[in-house]
Amino acid sequence: MTAKVLIFGPFADAAGARTLEVCLPETDRVTASVVMAQVAEQHPALRALLRHAMLAVNCSKADDTTVVRPGDELAIIGLVSGG
Amino acid sequence: MTAKVLIFGPFADAAGARTLEVCLPETDRVTASVVMAQVAEQHPALRALLRHAMLAVNCSKADDTTVVRPGDELAIIGLVSGG
Amino acid sequence: MNLQTIIQDGALGPAAMWRVEGAGALVCFEGIVRPIEAEQPIAGLRYETYDPMAERELQQLAAQAIRDFGLLDVRVEHSRGFVANGDCSFRLRLAAVHRQEALAAMDWFIDRMKRDVPIWKRPVLVADPSSATI
Amino acid sequence: MNLQTIIQDGALGPAAMWRVEGAGALVCFEGIVRPIEAEQPIAGLRYETYDPMAERELQQLAAQAIRDFGLLDVRVEHSRGFVANGDCSFRLRLAAVHRQEALAAMDWFIDRMKRDVPIWKRPVLVADPSSATI
């Protein structure tokens, strides 16, 4: 499947966009760690920033094993957003 | 000499007055500790409270050796006033 | 539980009057945009918020502060978009029976907010208004 | 040095607007008279101040806070006389470049004030208005 991932702040600057398209493997169990690995793979400009980032699924912080389903709202969140 | 000493809060309650009259020895060097000792001597109702009190001379905290002169403004200050 | 979180466009206005039944201590923190960022003069900061999540995280932090520090009430306001230097972009108000828990909670809340709440800031340079937008 | 101390009759009104050049953090503490004192319902507190000395001690504390914590500005207000429960009897406002020094100074100032500033409080019981005066 292809997923949309919302990005903000320095992530959006580095990507030159506010949304990423990410192709995900066609398995029945896609986890947050798979999504993050695919983002890094498909968007090399973000790699350095991704070391200090995590995935949010439906507005909740995901851990590595959180399962992502079609239709979930995905976003990349800095570990320190620095508000 | 006779000195006036201002008192407040629980000191005023215990003495039933807002000012104490205290007779001081006729020496040329009366210190804050002499004043406090004379207050305790001449106003027994205050003795318990005086253990947690100090003298202020002209609105400054005095130490034991601070010299008191005629005309100085004297006041008894709680060590914890509890504002 | 008494808590309120608001994310609003632009600088925060003056704090509204606040009375909390039984409170002995009201503590208010205001974060003000400073005229210098990373040694450069700035016109202000532009805040970007991931809104539904930022609101939700603020609510969770406020609820946890009430529980863990025994607070009576928590009010949080944060700006979104441009805030000029000298203006207020963040206000946290805590009500407690005694001051100790309010002051401890204040420090804790701001640390956690910076770590957990998806809000990003970007300096808007005096000389470079283009940095105001992506 | 930017500091201001005020001792005034009765409850404190709402805080005035406050802007401090270069400040990144404004912290305000308000002490509110609680409805219960020593497990008894009270109408309020009556504050007795040794005025010239209380003012002087507050000034000295404010000056020391500015020096020791690197604050930009300090405002202190304290009530004298009767303050009803629910009303504000003490307000301390600190301005700093960063929040850490402001929060640390807040705690320090209030501890020192309770120890050093000659202000006494007396509960005024709901059932006993005579306790309002000596």
Coordinates of C-alpha atoms in Angstrom, one line a residue:
Chain A
M1 CA 0.0 0.0 0.0
T2 CA 1.0 3.7 -0.3
A3 CA 0.6 5.7 2.9
K4 CA 0.6 9.5 3.4
V5 CA 2.8 10.7 6.3
L6 CA 2.4 14.2 7.7
I7 CA 5.6 16.1 8.4
F8 CA 6.3 19.5 10.1
G9 CA 9.0 22.0 11.0
P10 CA 12.5 20.9 10.1
F11 CA 11.2 17.7 8.5
A12 CA 9.0 19.7 6.1
D13 CA 11.9 22.0 5.4
A14 CA 14.2 19.1 4.6
A15 CA 11.7 17.4 2.4
G16 CA 10.4 20.5 0.8
A17 CA 6.9 19.3 1.4
R18 CA 4.3 18.9 4.2
T19 CA 3.3 15.3 3.3
L20 CA 5.3 12.3 2.3
E21 CA 4.2 9.4 0.1
V22 CA 5.6 6.1 1.3
C23 CA 5.2 2.7 -0.3
L24 CA 4.8 0.0 2.3
P25 CA 5.2 -3.7 1.9
E26 CA 2.1 -5.7 1.1
T27 CA 2.0 -7.7 4.3
D28 CA -0.9 -8.0 6.8
R29 CA 1.2 -6.6 9.6
V30 CA 3.0 -3.3 9.0
T31 CA 4.4 -1.8 12.1
A32 CA 5.5 1.8 13.0
S33 CA 9.2 0.7 12.7
V34 CA 8.6 -0.6 9.2
V35 CA 7.0 2.8 8.3
M36 CA 10.0 4.7 9.7
A37 CA 12.5 2.5 7.9
Q38 CA 10.7 3.0 4.6
V39 CA 10.5 6.7 5.1
A40 CA 14.3 6.8 5.6
E41 CA 14.8 4.5 2.6
Q42 CA 12.6 6.5 0.2
H43 CA 13.4 10.0 1.5
P44 CA 17.2 10.2 2.0
A45 CA 17.0 13.9 2.8
L46 CA 15.3 13.2 6.0
R47 CA 17.7 10.5 7.3
A48 CA 19.7 12.6 9.7
L49 CA 16.6 14.1 11.2
L50 CA 14.8 10.8 11.6
R51 CA 17.3 9.7 14.2
H52 CA 15.5 12.0 16.6
A53 CA 12.0 11.3 15.5
M54 CA 9.1 8.9 16.0
L55 CA 5.9 8.0 14.3
A56 CA 2.5 9.1 15.6
V57 CA -0.4 7.0 14.6
N58 CA -3.8 8.6 14.9
C59 CA -2.3 11.3 17.1
S60 CA -0.7 8.9 19.6
K61 CA 2.9 8.1 19.9
A62 CA 3.6 4.7 18.4
D63 CA 6.2 2.3 19.7
D64 CA 8.1 0.0 17.3
T65 CA 5.4 -2.7 17.4
T66 CA 2.4 -0.5 16.9
V67 CA 0.5 -1.9 13.9
V68 CA -0.4 0.6 11.1
R69 CA -3.6 0.0 9.2
P70 CA -4.9 1.6 6.0
G71 CA -6.7 4.9 6.8
D72 CA -4.6 5.6 9.9
E73 CA -3.3 9.2 10.2
L74 CA 0.5 9.0 10.3
A75 CA 2.8 11.8 11.3
I76 CA 6.5 12.2 12.1
I77 CA 7.1 13.8 15.4
G78 CA 10.4 15.1 16.7
L79 CA 11.6 13.6 19.9
V80 CA 12.3 17.2 21.0
S81 CA 10.0 19.5 19.2
G82 CA 11.2 22.5 21.2
G83 CA 8.0 24.4 21.7
Chain B
M1 CA 17.2 54.7 80.3
T2 CA 13.7 53.6 79.5
A3 CA 13.2 52.4 75.9
K4 CA 10.0 51.8 73.9
V5 CA 9.9 48.5 72.0
L6 CA 7.4 47.9 69.2
I7 CA 5.7 44.5 69.2
F8 CA 3.3 42.8 66.7
G9 CA 1.2 39.8 66.1
P10 CA 1.5 37.1 68.7
F11 CA 3.9 39.3 70.8
A12 CA 1.2 42.0 71.0
D13 CA -1.4 39.4 71.8
A14 CA 0.7 38.0 74.7
A15 CA 1.5 41.4 76.1
G16 CA -1.9 42.9 75.5
A17 CA -0.2 46.0 74.1
R18 CA 1.6 47.1 70.9
T19 CA 4.4 48.8 72.7
L20 CA 6.6 47.7 75.6
E21 CA 8.4 49.9 78.1
V22 CA 11.7 48.5 79.1
C23 CA 14.2 49.8 81.6
L24 CA 17.7 49.5 80.4
P25 CA 20.9 49.6 82.5
E26 CA 22.6 53.0 82.7
T27 CA 25.8 52.0 80.9
D28 CA 27.3 53.6 77.8
R29 CA 27.1 50.4 75.8
V30 CA 23.7 48.7 75.7
T31 CA 23.5 45.9 73.1
A32 CA 20.6 44.2 71.4
S33 CA 21.1 41.1 73.6
V34 CA 20.9 43.2 76.7
V35 CA 17.6 44.7 75.5
M36 CA 16.2 41.2 74.7
A37 CA 17.2 39.9 78.1
Q38 CA 15.6 42.9 79.8
V39 CA 12.4 42.4 77.8
A40 CA 12.2 38.8 79.0
E41 CA 13.0 39.8 82.6
Q42 CA 10.4 42.6 82.7
H43 CA 7.7 40.9 80.6
P44 CA 7.4 37.3 81.6
A45 CA 4.3 36.7 79.4
L46 CA 6.5 37.0 76.4
R47 CA 9.3 34.7 77.5
A48 CA 8.1 31.6 75.5
L49 CA 7.7 33.6 72.3
L50 CA 11.0 35.4 72.7
R51 CA 12.9 32.2 72.1
H52 CA 12.0 32.6 68.4
A53 CA 12.4 36.3 68.2
M54 CA 15.1 38.9 67.5
L55 CA 15.5 42.6 67.9
A56 CA 15.3 45.0 65.0
V57 CA 17.1 48.4 65.5
N58 CA 16.0 51.1 63.1
C59 CA 14.4 48.6 60.9
S60 CA 17.4 46.4 60.5
K61 CA 17.9 43.0 62.1
A62 CA 20.3 43.3 65.0
D63 CA 22.9 40.8 66.1
D64 CA 23.8 40.3 69.8
T65 CA 26.5 42.9 69.7
T66 CA 24.5 45.7 67.9
V67 CA 24.7 48.8 70.1
V68 CA 21.4 50.5 71.0
R69 CA 21.4 54.2 71.4
P70 CA 18.7 56.6 72.8
G71 CA 16.2 57.5 70.1
D72 CA 16.7 54.2 68.1
E73 CA 13.5 52.6 66.9
L74 CA 13.4 49.1 68.5
A75 CA 11.0 46.3 67.5
I76 CA 10.7 42.6 68.2
I77 CA 10.6 40.5 65.1
G78 CA 9.6 36.8 65.0
L79 CA 12.3 34.6 63.5
V80 CA 9.5 33.2 61.4
S81 CA 6.8 35.8 60.9
G82 CA 4.8 33.5 58.6
G83 CA 3.6 36.0 56.1
Chain C
M1 CA -11.2 17.3 36.3
N2 CA -10.5 21.0 35.9
L3 CA -8.3 21.7 33.0
Q4 CA -8.5 23.7 29.8
T5 CA -6.1 23.7 26.9
I6 CA -6.2 26.2 24.0
I7 CA -4.1 26.5 20.9
Q8 CA -4.9 29.8 19.1
D9 CA -3.7 31.9 16.2
G10 CA -1.1 34.6 17.0
A11 CA 0.0 36.1 20.3
L12 CA -1.9 35.4 23.5
G13 CA -3.8 38.3 25.0
P14 CA -3.7 39.3 28.6
A15 CA -4.7 36.5 31.1
A16 CA -8.3 36.4 32.1
M17 CA -9.2 36.7 35.8
W18 CA -9.0 33.3 37.4
R19 CA -10.5 32.2 40.8
V20 CA -10.2 28.6 41.9
E21 CA -12.2 27.4 44.9
G22 CA -10.0 26.3 47.7
A23 CA -6.7 27.3 46.0
G24 CA -4.0 28.9 48.1
A25 CA -1.5 29.4 45.3
L26 CA -2.0 30.4 41.7
V27 CA 1.1 30.3 39.6
C28 CA 1.3 31.7 36.1
F29 CA 4.1 31.2 33.6
E30 CA 4.3 33.2 30.4
G31 CA 6.7 32.4 27.7
I32 CA 7.6 35.6 25.8
V33 CA 9.3 35.7 22.4
R34 CA 12.7 37.2 22.8
P35 CA 14.2 39.6 20.3
I36 CA 17.4 37.5 19.8
E37 CA 17.5 33.8 18.6
A38 CA 20.8 32.0 18.1
E39 CA 22.5 35.4 18.4
Q40 CA 20.5 37.0 15.5
P41 CA 17.9 39.7 15.9
I42 CA 14.5 38.3 15.0
A43 CA 11.1 39.8 14.3
G44 CA 9.4 36.9 16.0
L45 CA 8.7 33.2 15.9
R46 CA 6.4 31.2 13.8
Y47 CA 4.9 28.3 15.5
E48 CA 3.7 25.2 13.6
T49 CA 1.4 22.9 15.5
Y50 CA 0.2 19.4 14.6
D51 CA -3.1 20.4 16.0
P52 CA -5.2 17.4 17.0
M53 CA -2.2 15.7 18.5
A54 CA -0.8 18.9 20.2
E55 CA -4.1 19.5 21.8
R56 CA -4.4 15.9 22.9
E57 CA -0.9 15.8 24.4
L58 CA -1.5 19.1 26.3
Q59 CA -4.7 17.6 27.7
Q60 CA -2.9 14.5 28.8
L61 CA 0.0 16.5 30.4
A62 CA -2.5 18.7 32.2
A63 CA -4.4 15.6 33.5
Q64 CA -1.2 14.0 34.6
A65 CA -0.1 17.2 36.4
I66 CA -3.4 17.3 38.3
R67 CA -3.1 13.7 39.3
D68 CA 0.7 13.5 40.1
F69 CA 1.0 16.9 41.9
G70 CA -2.4 17.1 43.4
L71 CA -3.3 20.3 41.5
L72 CA -6.8 21.9 41.6
D73 CA -6.8 23.3 38.1
V74 CA -4.6 23.7 35.0
R75 CA -5.0 26.2 32.2
V76 CA -2.7 26.0 29.1
E77 CA -2.7 28.4 26.2
H78 CA -0.2 28.1 23.2
S79 CA 0.1 30.2 20.1
R80 CA 0.0 28.9 16.5
G81 CA 1.5 31.0 13.6
F82 CA 3.5 34.2 14.0
V83 CA 4.2 35.8 17.3
A84 CA 6.2 39.0 17.3
N85 CA 9.1 39.5 19.8
G86 CA 7.9 40.9 23.1
D87 CA 4.6 39.0 22.8
C88 CA 3.4 36.0 24.7
S89 CA 3.2 32.7 22.9
F90 CA 2.6 30.3 25.9
R91 CA 0.8 30.6 29.2
L92 CA 0.5 28.0 31.8
R93 CA -1.5 28.6 34.9
L94 CA -1.7 26.2 37.8
A95 CA -3.8 26.3 40.9
A96 CA -2.9 24.3 44.1
V97 CA -3.6 24.3 47.8
H98 CA 0.0 25.1 48.5
R99 CA 2.8 26.7 46.5
Q100 CA 5.3 23.8 46.6
E101 CA 3.2 21.5 44.4
A102 CA 2.4 24.3 42.0
L103 CA 6.0 25.3 41.5
A104 CA 7.2 21.7 41.1
A105 CA 4.4 21.0 38.6
M106 CA 5.3 24.1 36.6
D107 CA 8.9 23.0 36.0
W108 CA 7.8 19.4 35.2
F109 CA 5.0 20.5 32.8
I110 CA 7.2 22.8 30.7
D111 CA 10.0 20.1 30.4
R112 CA 7.4 17.5 29.3
M113 CA 5.7 19.9 26.9
K114 CA 9.0 20.6 25.1
R115 CA 9.6 16.9 24.8
D116 CA 6.1 15.6 24.0
V117 CA 3.9 18.2 22.4
P118 CA 4.2 18.5 18.6
I119 CA 4.8 22.2 18.2
W120 CA 7.7 23.5 16.2
K121 CA 9.1 27.1 16.2
R122 CA 10.9 28.8 13.4
P123 CA 12.7 32.2 13.8
V124 CA 11.5 35.0 11.5
L125 CA 14.5 37.1 10.9
V126 CA 14.2 40.9 10.9
A127 CA 15.9 41.1 7.5
D128 CA 14.3 38.0 6.0
P129 CA 10.5 37.9 6.0
S130 CA 10.6 35.0 3.6
S131 CA 11.6 32.7 6.4
A132 CA 8.1 33.2 7.7
T133 CA 6.7 30.6 5.5
I134 CA 7.9 27.3 4.2
Chain D
M1 CA 17.9 48.0 39.2
N2 CA 14.3 47.2 38.2
L3 CA 12.2 46.3 41.2
Q4 CA 9.1 47.5 42.9
T5 CA 7.6 46.6 46.2
I6 CA 4.2 47.7 47.4
I7 CA 2.4 47.1 50.7
Q8 CA -1.2 48.1 50.4
D9 CA -4.4 48.0 52.4
G10 CA -6.8 45.1 51.8
A11 CA -6.9 42.5 49.0
L12 CA -4.8 43.0 45.9
G13 CA -6.6 43.8 42.7
P14 CA -5.9 42.1 39.3
A15 CA -2.3 42.2 38.1
A16 CA -1.5 45.1 35.8
M17 CA -0.1 44.4 32.4
W18 CA 3.7 43.8 32.5
R19 CA 6.2 43.9 29.7
V20 CA 9.9 43.6 30.4
E21 CA 12.4 44.3 27.6
G22 CA 14.4 41.2 26.7
A23 CA 12.5 38.8 29.0
G24 CA 11.7 35.3 27.8
A25 CA 9.9 34.2 31.0
L26 CA 7.4 36.0 33.2
V27 CA 6.4 34.1 36.3
C28 CA 3.7 35.3 38.6
F29 CA 2.8 33.8 42.0
E30 CA -0.4 34.7 43.8
G31 CA -1.0 33.8 47.4
I32 CA -4.8 33.4 47.9
V33 CA -6.4 33.3 51.4
R34 CA -7.9 29.9 51.8
P35 CA -11.3 29.3 53.5
I36 CA -9.8 26.9 56.1
E37 CA -7.0 27.7 58.6
A38 CA -5.9 25.1 61.1
E39 CA -9.0 23.1 60.3
Q40 CA -11.4 25.9 61.0
P41 CA -13.5 27.8 58.5
I42 CA -12.3 31.4 58.4
A43 CA -13.7 34.6 56.9
G44 CA -10.2 35.7 56.0
L45 CA -6.9 36.7 57.3
R46 CA -5.8 40.0 58.9
Y47 CA -2.2 41.0 58.1
E48 CA -0.2 43.1 60.4
T49 CA 2.9 44.7 58.9
Y50 CA 5.8 46.5 60.5
D51 CA 5.8 48.8 57.7
P52 CA 9.0 50.6 57.2
M53 CA 11.0 47.5 57.9
A54 CA 8.7 45.1 55.9
E55 CA 9.1 47.4 52.9
R56 CA 12.8 47.6 53.4
E57 CA 13.2 43.8 53.7
L58 CA 11.1 43.2 50.6
Q59 CA 13.3 45.7 48.7
Q60 CA 16.5 43.9 49.9
L61 CA 15.1 40.5 49.0
A62 CA 14.1 41.7 45.5
A63 CA 17.5 43.3 44.9
Q64 CA 19.3 40.1 46.1
A65 CA 17.0 37.9 43.8
I66 CA 18.0 40.1 40.8
R67 CA 21.6 39.8 41.7
D68 CA 21.8 36.1 42.6
F69 CA 19.5 34.7 40.0
G70 CA 20.2 37.2 37.2
L71 CA 16.6 38.4 37.0
L72 CA 15.5 41.3 34.8
D73 CA 12.8 42.7 37.0
V74 CA 10.9 41.9 40.3
R75 CA 7.5 43.2 41.4
V76 CA 6.2 42.4 44.9
E77 CA 2.8 43.3 46.3
H78 CA 1.6 42.4 49.8
S79 CA -1.6 43.2 51.6
R80 CA -2.0 44.8 55.0
G81 CA -5.2 44.5 57.1
F82 CA -8.1 42.2 56.3
V83 CA -8.2 40.0 53.2
A84 CA -11.3 37.8 52.7
N85 CA -10.9 34.2 51.8
G86 CA -10.6 33.7 48.0
D87 CA -8.9 37.0 47.6
C88 CA -5.2 37.6 46.8
S89 CA -2.9 38.9 49.6
F90 CA 0.4 38.4 48.0
R91 CA 1.7 38.7 44.4
L92 CA 5.3 38.1 43.2
R93 CA 6.2 38.7 39.6
L94 CA 9.6 37.8 38.2
A95 CA 11.0 38.5 34.8
A96 CA 14.0 36.5 33.5
V97 CA 15.7 35.7 30.2
H98 CA 14.9 31.9 30.8
R99 CA 12.4 30.1 32.9
Q100 CA 14.9 28.2 35.1
E101 CA 16.2 31.2 37.0
A102 CA 12.7 32.6 37.4
L103 CA 11.3 29.4 38.9
A104 CA 14.3 28.9 41.2
A105 CA 14.1 32.5 42.4
M106 CA 10.4 32.2 43.0
D107 CA 10.8 29.4 45.5
W108 CA 13.8 31.1 47.2
F109 CA 12.0 34.5 47.5
I110 CA 8.9 33.1 49.2
D111 CA 11.0 31.1 51.7
R112 CA 13.0 34.1 52.5
M113 CA 10.0 36.4 52.8
K114 CA 8.4 34.1 55.3
R115 CA 11.5 34.1 57.4
D116 CA 12.7 37.7 57.0
V117 CA 9.9 40.1 56.4
P118 CA 8.0 41.3 59.4
I119 CA 4.4 40.5 58.4
W120 CA 2.1 38.6 60.7
K121 CA -1.2 37.0 59.9
R122 CA -4.1 36.3 62.1
P123 CA -7.2 34.2 61.1
V124 CA -10.5 35.9 61.3
L125 CA -13.0 33.2 62.2
V126 CA -16.4 33.1 60.5
A127 CA -18.1 32.9 63.8
D128 CA -15.9 35.4 65.7
P129 CA -15.5 38.8 64.1
S130 CA -13.9 40.0 67.3
S131 CA -10.7 38.2 66.4
A132 CA -10.3 40.7 63.7
T133 CA -8.7 43.2 66.0
I134 CA -6.4 43.0 69.0

